[in-house]
mmCIF file of C-alpha atoms in Angstrom:
data_model
loop_
_atom_site.group_PDB
_atom_site.id
_atom_site.type_symbol
_atom_site.label_atom_id
_atom_site.label_comp_id
_atom_site.label_asym_id
_atom_site.label_seq_id
_atom_site.Cartn_x
_atom_site.Cartn_y
_atom_site.Cartn_z
ATOM 1 C CA MET A 1 41.306 -52.041 -9.667
ATOM 2 C CA GLU A 2 39.748 -49.627 -12.122
ATOM 3 C CA VAL A 3 36.241 -50.610 -13.450
ATOM 4 C CA LYS A 4 34.592 -48.502 -16.106
ATOM 5 C CA ASN A 5 30.999 -50.371 -16.303
ATOM 6 C CA GLY A 6 30.045 -51.555 -12.994
ATOM 7 C CA ILE A 7 27.329 -51.903 -10.018
ATOM 8 C CA ILE A 8 27.678 -52.502 -6.686
ATOM 9 C CA ILE A 9 24.629 -53.996 -5.083
ATOM 10 C CA ASP A 10 24.735 -55.169 -1.391
ATOM 11 C CA GLY A 11 28.680 -54.511 -1.011
ATOM 12 C CA VAL A 12 29.514 -57.206 -3.923
ATOM 13 C CA LEU A 13 30.693 -55.408 -7.343
ATOM 14 C CA HIS A 14 29.030 -56.611 -10.613
ATOM 15 C CA GLU A 15 31.452 -55.574 -13.778
ATOM 16 C CA LEU A 16 29.865 -55.354 -16.944
ATOM 17 C CA VAL A 17 31.904 -57.045 -19.767
ATOM 18 C CA GLU A 18 31.438 -58.070 -23.068
ATOM 19 C CA THR A 19 30.755 -61.655 -23.827
ATOM 20 C CA LYS A 20 30.516 -63.977 -26.875
ATOM 21 C CA ARG A 21 27.406 -65.499 -25.543
ATOM 22 C CA ASN A 22 23.857 -64.280 -26.374
ATOM 23 C CA ASP A 23 22.033 -65.072 -23.386
ATOM 24 C CA CYS A 24 22.039 -64.577 -19.606
ATOM 25 C CA LEU A 25 22.922 -67.773 -18.483
ATOM 26 C CA LYS A 26 26.143 -66.986 -16.595
ATOM 27 C CA CYS A 27 25.385 -63.255 -15.990
ATOM 28 C CA SER A 28 25.615 -63.053 -11.876
ATOM 29 C CA LEU A 29 22.545 -60.643 -11.826
ATOM 30 C CA ARG A 30 20.520 -63.086 -13.929
ATOM 31 C CA ASP A 31 18.148 -63.756 -10.953
ATOM 32 C CA LEU A 32 17.789 -60.514 -9.908
ATOM 33 C CA CYS A 33 16.559 -59.218 -13.572
ATOM 34 C CA GLN A 34 14.280 -62.307 -13.626
ATOM 35 C CA ASN A 35 12.892 -61.238 -10.243
ATOM 36 C CA GLU A 36 12.241 -57.686 -10.478
ATOM 37 C CA PHE A 37 12.320 -56.876 -14.152
ATOM 38 C CA GLY A 38 10.744 -59.659 -15.895
ATOM 39 C CA ASN A 39 11.900 -59.605 -19.676
ATOM 40 C CA GLU A 40 14.036 -56.509 -19.049
ATOM 41 C CA CYS A 41 17.917 -56.699 -18.131
ATOM 42 C CA LEU A 42 19.963 -54.530 -16.599
ATOM 43 C CA CYS A 43 23.157 -55.752 -18.982
ATOM 44 C CA TRP A 44 21.072 -53.553 -21.647
ATOM 45 C CA ILE A 45 22.064 -50.578 -19.955
ATOM 46 C CA ALA A 46 25.824 -49.184 -21.217
ATOM 47 C CA LEU A 47 26.832 -47.512 -17.831
ATOM 48 C CA ALA A 48 29.770 -45.594 -18.978
ATOM 49 C CA SER A 49 30.920 -47.250 -21.958
ATOM 50 C CA GLU A 50 32.367 -45.381 -24.996
ATOM 51 C CA LEU A 51 31.615 -48.456 -27.460
ATOM 52 C CA GLU A 52 28.411 -50.240 -27.470
ATOM 53 C CA MET A 53 28.547 -53.524 -26.467
ATOM 54 C CA ILE A 54 26.642 -55.979 -28.294
ATOM 55 C CA ASN A 55 26.654 -58.975 -26.110
ATOM 56 C CA ASN A 56 27.291 -58.384 -22.535
ATOM 57 C CA GLU A 57 26.731 -59.654 -19.054
ATOM 58 C CA PHE A 58 27.755 -59.071 -15.459
ATOM 59 C CA LYS A 59 30.435 -60.820 -13.984
ATOM 60 C CA CYS A 60 30.639 -61.207 -10.032
ATOM 61 C CA ARG A 61 34.041 -59.606 -8.756
ATOM 62 C CA GLY A 62 33.373 -59.897 -5.335
ATOM 63 C CA LYS A 63 33.284 -57.882 -2.057
ATOM 64 C CA VAL A 64 34.393 -54.487 -2.097
ATOM 65 C CA THR A 65 34.874 -51.566 0.210
ATOM 66 C CA VAL A 66 33.965 -48.049 -1.213
ATOM 67 C CA THR A 67 36.063 -45.363 0.520
ATOM 68 C CA LEU A 68 35.423 -41.805 -0.521
ATOM 69 C CA SER A 69 38.272 -39.481 -0.524
ATOM 70 C CA HIS A 70 38.538 -35.743 -1.217
ATOM 71 C CA GLU A 71 41.487 -34.215 -2.215
ATOM 72 C CA GLU A 72 42.147 -30.675 -1.233
ATOM 73 C CA SER A 73 44.155 -28.281 -3.814
ATOM 74 C CA LYS A 74 47.670 -27.469 -2.150
ATOM 75 C CA ASN A 75 47.047 -23.687 -2.927
ATOM 76 C CA VAL A 76 43.414 -23.230 -1.087
ATOM 77 C CA GLY A 77 43.260 -20.184 0.731
ATOM 78 C CA GLU A 78 46.615 -19.109 -1.037
ATOM 79 C CA ILE A 79 47.095 -15.778 -3.229
ATOM 80 C CA TYR A 80 49.470 -16.359 -6.263
ATOM 81 C CA ARG A 81 50.683 -13.815 -8.567
ATOM 82 C CA ASN A 82 52.456 -14.476 -12.111
ATOM 83 C CA GLY A 83 53.367 -17.727 -10.180
ATOM 84 C CA VAL A 84 54.546 -16.313 -7.018
ATOM 85 C CA LYS A 85 53.175 -17.060 -3.668
ATOM 86 C CA ILE A 86 52.366 -13.821 -1.855
ATOM 87 C CA ASP A 87 51.494 -13.538 1.713
ATOM 88 C CA LYS A 88 48.614 -11.191 1.323
ATOM 89 C CA GLU A 89 47.480 -8.901 -1.412
ATOM 90 C CA GLU A 90 49.091 -5.472 -1.431
ATOM 91 C CA LEU A 91 46.961 -2.446 -1.904
#
């Protein structure tokens, strides 16, 4: 599942989605915003949005496990000349 705008809190994914609503009644982070930020809302932050969302809210997408992976380039430590792999540099 690809999420472009989201936040993970305590292992639960909340995705920022556009809505027709203009209030926070169904936002999954409503209680957090009211308790921690008062009149400010997390949904006002466009996390990675290319388009500006006018009405948005967070939707709970459930528990997630994040696994970080690092792919090593196949040519690490190898020498290529003109697209051909060589064993060692010739002097």
